[in-house]
CSV table of C-alpha atoms and ligand atoms in Angstrom, one decimal:
chain,number,residue,atom,x,y,z
I,1,MET,CA,-96.0,-20.5,31.0
I,2,THR,CA,-93.5,-18.9,33.3
I,3,ALA,CA,-89.8,-19.4,32.8
I,4,VAL,CA,-89.7,-21.3,36.0
I,5,ASP,CA,-92.1,-23.8,34.5
I,6,ALA,CA,-90.2,-23.9,31.2
I,7,LEU,CA,-86.9,-24.5,32.9
I,8,ARG,CA,-88.4,-27.1,35.2
I,9,GLU,CA,-89.6,-29.1,32.2
I,10,TRP,CA,-86.3,-28.7,30.3
I,11,VAL,CA,-83.9,-29.5,33.2
I,12,GLU,CA,-85.8,-32.7,33.9
I,13,GLY,CA,-84.1,-34.1,30.7
I,14,LEU,CA,-80.7,-32.6,31.4
I,15,PRO,CA,-78.2,-35.5,32.2
I,16,LEU,CA,-75.9,-34.7,35.1
I,17,VAL,CA,-72.3,-35.3,35.9
I,18,ASP,CA,-72.3,-36.0,39.6
I,19,HIS,CA,-68.7,-34.9,40.2
I,20,HIS,CA,-68.4,-36.0,43.8
I,21,VAL,CA,-70.2,-39.1,45.0
I,22,HIS,CA,-69.7,-42.4,46.7
I,23,GLY,CA,-71.4,-45.8,46.3
I,24,PRO,CA,-74.9,-46.6,47.6
I,25,PHE,CA,-75.4,-49.2,50.4
I,26,ARG,CA,-74.8,-52.8,49.4
I,27,ALA,CA,-77.0,-54.3,52.1
I,28,SER,CA,-79.9,-52.9,54.1
I,29,ALA,CA,-79.0,-50.9,57.1
I,30,SER,CA,-80.9,-50.9,60.4
I,31,ARG,CA,-83.4,-48.1,60.8
I,32,ALA,CA,-81.2,-46.5,63.4
I,33,ARG,CA,-78.3,-46.4,60.9
I,34,PHE,CA,-80.5,-45.1,58.2
I,35,GLU,CA,-81.8,-42.3,60.3
I,36,ASN,CA,-78.3,-41.5,61.5
I,37,ALA,CA,-77.4,-41.2,57.8
I,38,LEU,CA,-79.9,-38.4,57.6
I,39,ASN,CA,-77.8,-36.5,60.1
I,40,GLU,CA,-74.3,-35.5,58.9
I,41,GLY,CA,-73.1,-33.6,61.8
I,42,SER,CA,-73.4,-36.1,64.7
I,43,THR,CA,-71.2,-39.1,65.0
I,44,ASP,CA,-73.2,-40.4,68.0
I,45,PRO,CA,-76.5,-42.2,68.0
I,46,LEU,CA,-79.3,-39.6,67.8
I,47,PRO,CA,-81.0,-38.7,71.1
I,48,ASP,CA,-84.3,-40.5,71.6
I,49,PHE,CA,-86.4,-37.3,71.0
I,50,VAL,CA,-84.7,-36.7,67.7
I,51,SER,CA,-85.8,-38.5,64.5
I,52,GLY,CA,-83.6,-38.3,61.4
I,53,PHE,CA,-86.9,-37.8,59.5
I,54,ASP,CA,-87.7,-34.6,61.4
I,55,SER,CA,-85.4,-32.4,59.4
I,56,GLN,CA,-85.2,-30.7,56.0
I,57,LEU,CA,-83.6,-33.8,54.6
I,58,GLY,CA,-86.1,-36.1,56.3
I,59,PHE,CA,-89.0,-34.1,54.9
I,60,ALA,CA,-87.4,-34.1,51.5
I,61,VAL,CA,-87.1,-37.9,51.6
I,62,ARG,CA,-90.7,-38.3,52.5
I,63,ARG,CA,-91.8,-35.7,49.8
I,64,TRP,CA,-89.6,-36.7,46.8
I,65,CYS,CA,-88.4,-40.2,47.5
I,66,ALA,CA,-91.6,-41.8,48.6
I,67,PRO,CA,-93.2,-41.8,45.1
I,68,LEU,CA,-90.3,-43.8,43.8
I,69,LEU,CA,-91.2,-46.5,46.4
I,70,ASP,CA,-94.8,-46.4,45.2
I,71,LEU,CA,-95.9,-44.3,48.2
I,72,GLU,CA,-97.8,-41.1,48.5
I,73,PRO,CA,-95.7,-37.9,49.0
I,74,HIS,CA,-95.2,-37.0,52.7
I,75,VAL,CA,-95.9,-40.6,53.8
I,76,ALA,CA,-95.3,-41.2,57.5
I,77,PRO,CA,-91.7,-42.3,58.4
I,78,ASP,CA,-92.9,-45.7,59.7
I,79,ALA,CA,-94.7,-46.5,56.4
I,80,TYR,CA,-91.7,-45.2,54.5
I,81,TRP,CA,-89.3,-47.5,56.4
I,82,ALA,CA,-91.6,-50.5,56.1
I,83,ARG,CA,-91.8,-50.2,52.3
I,84,ARG,CA,-88.1,-49.6,52.0
I,85,ALA,CA,-87.4,-52.7,54.1
I,86,GLU,CA,-89.8,-54.7,52.0
I,87,LEU,CA,-88.1,-53.8,48.7
I,88,GLY,CA,-84.6,-54.4,50.0
I,89,GLU,CA,-81.4,-52.6,49.2
I,90,PRO,CA,-80.7,-53.8,45.6
I,91,GLU,CA,-84.1,-52.7,44.4
I,92,VAL,CA,-84.0,-49.4,46.4
I,93,ASP,CA,-80.6,-48.7,44.9
I,94,ARG,CA,-81.8,-49.5,41.4
I,95,ARG,CA,-84.9,-47.3,41.6
I,96,PHE,CA,-83.2,-44.2,43.0
I,97,LEU,CA,-79.9,-44.4,41.1
I,98,THR,CA,-81.6,-44.8,37.7
I,99,ALA,CA,-84.1,-42.0,38.5
I,100,ALA,CA,-81.2,-39.6,39.3
I,101,GLY,CA,-80.7,-38.9,35.6
I,102,VAL,CA,-76.9,-39.0,36.0
I,103,SER,CA,-74.7,-39.7,32.9
I,104,ASP,CA,-71.4,-39.9,34.8
I,105,TRP,CA,-70.6,-40.7,38.4
I,106,VAL,CA,-67.2,-39.3,39.6
I,107,VAL,CA,-66.7,-41.5,42.6
I,108,ASP,CA,-64.5,-41.1,45.7
I,109,THR,CA,-63.7,-44.7,46.6
I,110,GLY,CA,-61.8,-43.9,49.8
I,111,PHE,CA,-64.5,-44.0,52.4
I,112,GLY,CA,-66.5,-47.0,53.8
I,113,ALA,CA,-65.8,-48.9,50.5
I,114,GLU,CA,-66.8,-52.3,52.0
I,115,ASP,CA,-70.4,-51.1,52.8
I,116,VAL,CA,-71.2,-49.7,49.4
I,117,LEU,CA,-71.3,-50.8,45.7
I,118,SER,CA,-68.0,-50.8,43.8
I,119,LEU,CA,-67.3,-48.8,40.6
I,120,GLU,CA,-68.1,-51.8,38.5
I,121,GLU,CA,-71.3,-52.5,40.3
I,122,LEU,CA,-72.4,-48.9,40.0
I,123,ARG,CA,-71.7,-49.0,36.3
I,124,SER,CA,-73.7,-52.1,35.7
I,125,LEU,CA,-76.6,-51.0,37.9
I,126,THR,CA,-77.0,-47.6,36.2
I,127,GLY,CA,-75.5,-48.0,32.8
I,128,ALA,CA,-73.8,-44.6,33.4
I,129,ALA,CA,-70.1,-43.9,33.0
I,130,VAL,CA,-68.1,-44.2,36.2
I,131,HIS,CA,-64.8,-42.4,37.0
I,132,GLU,CA,-62.5,-43.0,39.9
I,133,VAL,CA,-61.2,-40.4,42.4
I,134,VAL,CA,-58.5,-41.6,44.7
I,135,ARG,CA,-58.5,-40.4,48.3
I,136,LEU,CA,-55.0,-39.3,49.4
I,137,GLU,CA,-55.3,-39.9,53.1
I,138,ALA,CA,-56.6,-43.4,52.4
I,139,ILE,CA,-53.6,-44.2,50.2
I,140,ALA,CA,-51.2,-42.8,52.9
I,141,ALA,CA,-52.8,-44.8,55.7
I,142,ARG,CA,-52.7,-48.0,53.6
I,143,LEU,CA,-49.1,-47.6,52.7
I,144,LEU,CA,-48.1,-46.8,56.3
I,145,THR,CA,-49.6,-50.0,57.6
I,146,ASP,CA,-46.7,-51.7,55.8
I,147,GLY,CA,-44.2,-49.4,57.6
I,148,ALA,CA,-42.4,-46.2,56.6
I,149,ASP,CA,-39.7,-47.7,54.4
I,150,GLY,CA,-39.4,-45.9,51.1
I,151,TYR,CA,-42.6,-44.0,51.9
I,152,VAL,CA,-42.0,-41.1,49.6
I,153,GLU,CA,-41.3,-43.2,46.5
I,154,ARG,CA,-44.1,-45.7,47.3
I,155,PHE,CA,-46.7,-42.8,47.6
I,156,ARG,CA,-45.5,-41.3,44.3
I,157,ARG,CA,-45.8,-44.7,42.6
I,158,GLU,CA,-49.4,-45.1,43.9
I,159,ILE,CA,-50.4,-41.8,42.4
I,160,ALA,CA,-48.6,-42.6,39.1
I,161,ASP,CA,-50.5,-46.0,39.0
I,162,ALA,CA,-53.8,-44.2,39.7
I,163,VAL,CA,-53.2,-41.9,36.8
I,164,GLN,CA,-52.2,-44.8,34.6
I,165,ARG,CA,-55.5,-46.7,35.3
I,166,GLY,CA,-57.5,-43.6,34.5
I,167,ALA,CA,-58.3,-42.0,37.9
I,168,VAL,CA,-59.6,-38.5,37.1
I,169,ALA,CA,-58.8,-36.7,40.4
I,170,ALA,CA,-57.4,-36.9,43.9
I,171,LYS,CA,-59.4,-36.0,46.9
I,172,SER,CA,-58.1,-34.8,50.3
I,173,VAL,CA,-60.0,-34.7,53.6
I,174,LEU,CA,-57.4,-32.7,55.4
I,175,ALA,CA,-60.4,-30.6,56.5
I,176,TYR,CA,-61.2,-33.5,58.9
I,177,ARG,CA,-57.6,-34.2,59.9
I,178,THR,CA,-55.8,-30.9,60.4
I,179,GLY,CA,-58.0,-28.1,59.2
I,180,PHE,CA,-56.7,-25.6,56.6
I,181,ASP,CA,-54.6,-23.5,58.9
I,182,VAL,CA,-51.4,-25.6,58.2
I,183,ASP,CA,-48.0,-24.8,56.8
I,184,TRP,CA,-48.7,-25.0,53.1
I,185,ARG,CA,-45.1,-25.0,51.9
I,186,ARG,CA,-44.1,-28.1,50.1
I,187,PRO,CA,-42.2,-30.4,52.6
I,188,SER,CA,-38.9,-31.8,51.6
I,189,ASP,CA,-38.7,-35.6,50.8
I,190,ALA,CA,-36.5,-36.0,54.0
I,191,ASP,CA,-39.2,-34.2,56.1
I,192,VAL,CA,-41.9,-36.4,54.7
I,193,GLN,CA,-39.9,-39.6,55.3
I,194,ARG,CA,-39.2,-38.5,58.9
I,195,ALA,CA,-42.9,-37.8,59.4
I,196,ALA,CA,-43.8,-41.2,58.0
I,197,GLU,CA,-41.3,-42.9,60.4
I,198,ALA,CA,-42.7,-40.8,63.3
I,199,TRP,CA,-46.2,-41.8,62.4
I,200,THR,CA,-45.5,-45.5,62.3
I,201,THR,CA,-43.5,-45.6,65.5
I,202,GLY,CA,-45.6,-43.0,67.4
I,203,ALA,CA,-49.2,-42.1,67.2
I,204,GLY,CA,-49.7,-44.6,64.3
I,205,ASP,CA,-53.2,-45.5,65.2
I,206,GLY,CA,-56.2,-43.3,64.6
I,207,PRO,CA,-56.6,-41.3,61.4
I,208,LEU,CA,-53.6,-39.9,59.7
I,209,ALA,CA,-53.2,-36.3,60.9
I,210,ASP,CA,-49.7,-35.2,60.3
I,211,PRO,CA,-49.9,-32.1,58.1
I,212,ARG,CA,-46.6,-32.8,56.4
I,213,LEU,CA,-47.8,-36.2,55.1
I,214,ILE,CA,-51.1,-34.7,54.0
I,215,VAL,CA,-49.6,-31.6,52.3
I,216,PHE,CA,-47.1,-34.0,50.6
I,217,GLY,CA,-50.0,-36.0,49.3
I,218,ILE,CA,-51.7,-33.0,47.8
I,219,PHE,CA,-48.4,-31.8,46.1
I,220,THR,CA,-47.8,-35.3,44.7
I,221,ALA,CA,-51.3,-35.2,43.1
I,222,VAL,CA,-50.6,-31.7,41.8
I,223,ASP,CA,-47.2,-32.9,40.3
I,224,ALA,CA,-49.1,-35.7,38.6
I,225,GLY,CA,-51.4,-33.2,37.0
I,226,LEU,CA,-54.5,-34.5,38.8
I,227,PRO,CA,-57.4,-32.1,39.7
I,228,VAL,CA,-57.5,-31.9,43.5
I,229,GLN,CA,-60.9,-32.1,45.4
I,230,LEU,CA,-60.9,-30.6,48.9
I,231,HIS,CA,-63.7,-31.2,51.4
I,232,VAL,CA,-64.7,-27.7,52.6
I,233,GLY,CA,-67.0,-26.7,55.3
I,234,PHE,CA,-70.0,-28.7,56.6
I,235,GLY,CA,-69.2,-32.3,57.6
I,236,ASP,CA,-69.5,-34.4,60.7
I,237,ARG,CA,-68.2,-32.9,64.0
I,238,ASP,CA,-64.8,-34.5,63.7
I,239,LEU,CA,-63.8,-31.4,61.8
I,240,ASP,CA,-63.4,-28.0,63.3
I,241,LEU,CA,-65.8,-25.9,61.3
I,242,HIS,CA,-64.0,-22.6,61.9
I,243,ARG,CA,-60.7,-24.1,60.6
I,244,VAL,CA,-62.2,-25.2,57.3
I,245,ASN,CA,-63.1,-21.8,55.9
I,246,PRO,CA,-61.7,-22.0,52.3
I,247,THR,CA,-60.0,-18.6,52.6
I,248,LEU,CA,-57.5,-20.4,54.8
I,249,LEU,CA,-56.4,-22.1,51.5
I,250,LEU,CA,-55.0,-18.9,50.1
I,251,PRO,CA,-51.3,-19.9,50.6
I,252,LEU,CA,-51.9,-23.1,48.7
I,253,LEU,CA,-53.9,-21.4,45.9
I,254,ARG,CA,-51.1,-18.9,45.5
I,255,THR,CA,-48.5,-21.6,44.9
I,256,PRO,CA,-47.5,-21.5,41.2
I,257,GLU,CA,-47.6,-25.3,40.6
I,258,VAL,CA,-51.0,-25.6,42.3
I,259,ALA,CA,-52.4,-22.9,39.9
I,260,ARG,CA,-51.8,-25.4,37.1
I,261,VAL,CA,-54.4,-28.0,38.2
I,262,PRO,CA,-58.1,-27.5,38.9
I,263,VAL,CA,-58.9,-27.2,42.6
I,264,LEU,CA,-62.4,-28.3,43.5
I,265,LEU,CA,-64.0,-26.9,46.7
I,266,LEU,CA,-66.6,-29.5,47.7
I,267,HIS,CA,-69.8,-28.8,49.7
I,268,CYS,CA,-68.6,-25.4,51.0
I,269,TYR,CA,-71.6,-24.7,53.3
I,270,PRO,CA,-71.7,-22.3,55.2
I,271,TYR,CA,-68.7,-20.9,53.3
I,272,GLU,CA,-70.2,-21.0,49.8
I,273,ARG,CA,-69.8,-17.2,49.5
I,274,GLU,CA,-66.1,-17.4,50.3
I,275,ALA,CA,-65.8,-20.3,47.8
I,276,GLY,CA,-67.6,-18.3,45.2
I,277,TYR,CA,-65.2,-15.4,45.7
I,278,LEU,CA,-62.2,-17.8,45.4
I,279,ALA,CA,-63.6,-19.2,42.2
I,280,GLN,CA,-63.7,-15.7,40.9
I,281,ALA,CA,-60.2,-14.8,42.2
I,282,PHE,CA,-58.4,-17.9,40.9
I,283,GLY,CA,-58.7,-19.3,37.4
I,284,ASN,CA,-58.3,-22.9,38.6
I,285,VAL,CA,-60.8,-22.9,41.5
I,286,TYR,CA,-64.3,-24.5,41.3
I,287,LEU,CA,-67.1,-25.1,43.7
I,288,ASP,CA,-70.2,-27.0,44.4
I,289,VAL,CA,-72.8,-27.0,47.1
I,290,GLY,CA,-73.3,-30.8,47.2
I,291,LEU,CA,-74.1,-32.5,50.5
I,292,ALA,CA,-75.6,-29.3,51.9
I,293,LEU,CA,-78.1,-29.3,49.0
I,294,ASN,CA,-79.6,-32.5,50.5
I,295,TYR,CA,-79.5,-31.3,54.0
I,296,ALA,CA,-81.1,-28.0,53.1
I,297,GLY,CA,-84.1,-29.7,51.5
I,298,ALA,CA,-86.7,-27.0,50.9
I,299,ARG,CA,-84.0,-24.3,51.5
I,300,ALA,CA,-81.8,-25.7,48.7
I,301,PRO,CA,-82.9,-22.9,46.3
I,302,ALA,CA,-81.4,-20.3,48.6
I,303,LEU,CA,-78.1,-22.2,48.8
I,304,VAL,CA,-77.9,-22.7,45.0
I,305,ALA,CA,-78.7,-19.0,44.5
I,306,ARG,CA,-75.7,-18.1,46.8
I,307,SER,CA,-73.5,-20.3,44.8
I,308,TYR,CA,-74.4,-18.3,41.7
I,309,GLU,CA,-73.4,-14.9,43.2
I,310,MET,CA,-69.7,-14.4,42.8
I,311,ALA,CA,-68.5,-17.5,40.9
I,312,PRO,CA,-68.0,-17.3,37.2
I,313,PHE,CA,-70.5,-19.8,35.6
I,314,ALA,CA,-67.7,-21.9,34.2
I,315,LYS,CA,-66.7,-22.6,37.8
I,316,VAL,CA,-69.9,-24.0,39.3
I,317,LEU,CA,-70.5,-27.8,39.4
I,318,TYR,CA,-73.2,-30.3,40.5
I,319,SER,CA,-72.6,-33.0,43.1
I,320,SER,CA,-74.8,-35.0,45.4
I,321,ASP,CA,-72.0,-36.2,47.7
I,322,ALA,CA,-74.3,-39.2,48.4
I,323,TRP,CA,-72.9,-42.1,50.4
I,324,GLY,CA,-75.0,-45.0,51.7
I,325,PRO,CA,-78.8,-44.5,51.4
I,326,ALA,CA,-79.6,-44.4,47.7
I,327,GLU,CA,-82.2,-41.7,48.5
I,328,LEU,CA,-79.2,-39.3,48.7
I,329,HIS,CA,-78.0,-40.1,45.1
I,330,TYR,CA,-81.5,-39.3,43.8
I,331,LEU,CA,-82.4,-36.5,46.1
I,332,GLY,CA,-79.2,-34.5,45.3
I,333,ALA,CA,-80.3,-34.5,41.6
I,334,ARG,CA,-84.0,-33.9,42.4
I,335,LEU,CA,-83.3,-30.9,44.7
I,336,TRP,CA,-80.7,-29.5,42.3
I,337,ARG,CA,-83.2,-29.6,39.4
I,338,ASN,CA,-86.0,-28.1,41.6
I,339,ALA,CA,-83.7,-25.4,42.9
I,340,VAL,CA,-82.1,-24.3,39.6
I,341,ALA,CA,-85.4,-24.1,37.8
I,342,ARG,CA,-86.8,-21.9,40.6
I,343,VAL,CA,-83.8,-19.7,41.0
I,344,LEU,CA,-82.7,-19.1,37.5
I,345,GLY,CA,-86.3,-19.2,36.2
I,346,GLU,CA,-87.2,-16.3,38.5
I,347,TRP,CA,-84.2,-14.3,37.2
I,348,VAL,CA,-85.6,-14.9,33.7
I,349,ASP,CA,-89.2,-14.1,34.7
I,350,ASP,CA,-87.9,-10.8,36.3
I,351,GLY,CA,-86.2,-9.9,33.0
I,352,ASP,CA,-82.6,-10.1,34.3
I,353,TRP,CA,-81.6,-13.2,32.3
I,354,SER,CA,-82.7,-14.7,29.0
I,355,LEU,CA,-84.1,-18.2,29.1
I,356,ASP,CA,-81.5,-19.4,26.6
I,357,ASP,CA,-78.7,-18.1,28.9
I,358,ALA,CA,-80.3,-19.9,31.9
I,359,CYS,CA,-80.2,-23.2,30.0
I,360,ARG,CA,-76.6,-22.6,28.9
I,361,VAL,CA,-75.5,-21.9,32.4
I,362,LEU,CA,-77.1,-25.1,33.6
I,363,GLU,CA,-75.5,-27.1,30.8
I,364,LEU,CA,-72.1,-25.8,32.0
I,365,ALA,CA,-72.7,-27.1,35.5
I,366,ALA,CA,-74.3,-30.3,34.5
I,367,GLN,CA,-71.8,-31.3,31.7
I,368,THR,CA,-69.4,-28.8,30.2
I,369,ASN,CA,-67.5,-27.8,33.3
I,370,PRO,CA,-66.8,-31.2,34.8
I,371,ARG,CA,-66.1,-32.8,31.3
I,372,ARG,CA,-63.4,-30.1,30.6
I,373,LEU,CA,-61.7,-30.1,34.0
I,374,TYR,CA,-61.6,-33.8,34.6
I,375,ARG,CA,-61.0,-34.6,30.9
I,376,LEU,CA,-63.8,-37.2,31.1
I,377,ASP,CA,-63.4,-39.7,28.2
I,378,SER,CA,-67.1,-40.9,28.3
I,379,ALA,CA,-69.5,-40.2,25.4
I,380,VAL,CA,-71.2,-36.8,25.8
I,381,PRO,CA,-74.9,-37.6,26.3
I,382,ASP,CA,-77.6,-35.9,24.2
I,383,LEU,CA,-78.8,-32.7,25.8
I,384,PRO,CA,-82.5,-31.7,25.5
I,385,ALA,CA,-83.3,-29.0,23.0
I,386,ARG,CA,-83.4,-25.6,24.8
I,387,PRO,CA,-86.9,-24.1,24.9
I,388,THR,CA,-87.2,-21.2,22.4
I,389,HIS,CA,-89.9,-19.4,24.2
I,390,HIS,CA,-92.1,-19.6,27.3
J,401,LIG,ZN1,-68.0,-37.0,49.9
């Protein structure tokens, strides 16, 4: 047996903390919406000659997800869609989410919450532990709909309440709103208050995009001791990809108070190498290659391999970043398991790593790292016994 085979078998039983994820669809979407969900970059309907299925992600859905719907691998898109529609969303959600082998979902509730299952529903559907991540821009936007009065204090109270009810992290999507090339100095309360007033009286519709308000949000989370998740790199075209290179975060990462909380660089593609370097350079910086993992499909092993170049192993995490189609919650885990078995297994087969070390490094990503940095209070699941030989 090769080490690749031994790892493949062992990692199947390794429960995962999915440290950045959203809920699955509550109700069935149209086929057009489903196919659009297989394309992250475009915010428009797909051109008529482009099928969401004709992509690495689409092929991965047909290969790996079809069997969970009682279909043959590589089934044609029409047959896949017909079976999916026949089962309906609650059953599709149940099948994919329970098959993901996830012990803990760490859920960003700040996007499209009305279309997807709530934390409580996710918990009862999967029996897994569920942890809340609050989205800073969503809190800011909600508070500002009531006007700017006392904004600074109201925002701080929201974050204190989130900590009180057990939220484990705060997430910022400033990548989408301003990019990372902003003034990272902590704004004064008076500046923030002025920005809030300007926002409500001026450009107050459209997404919150004032860097002072967003940077204030991040510092408020830091002051509360919350780990901060930052969307980095790949996303839909609302973001300027060249302005979300994580090395633009250096002024933030060099700020002494920020060094005291974990900073999670999410997704990172195509900047996973820069993110790996930052994880090596800063004791509090972590990364994952979630989201891109699903979109890379058969190329996921190369992406995972790059995430294991510069980053210390205590800094690499797993996430699916699934939102909407439950295929994505399952596929993230499926492709991660496939990729790590292949990549780390080959290092073992080549004689560079021991099999025991490979298992230990995967336990770090799957459980140890996220449990430590988010201080998860859920029970640690049983881990499979490491293979002693192959
Ligand atoms: Zn996300």
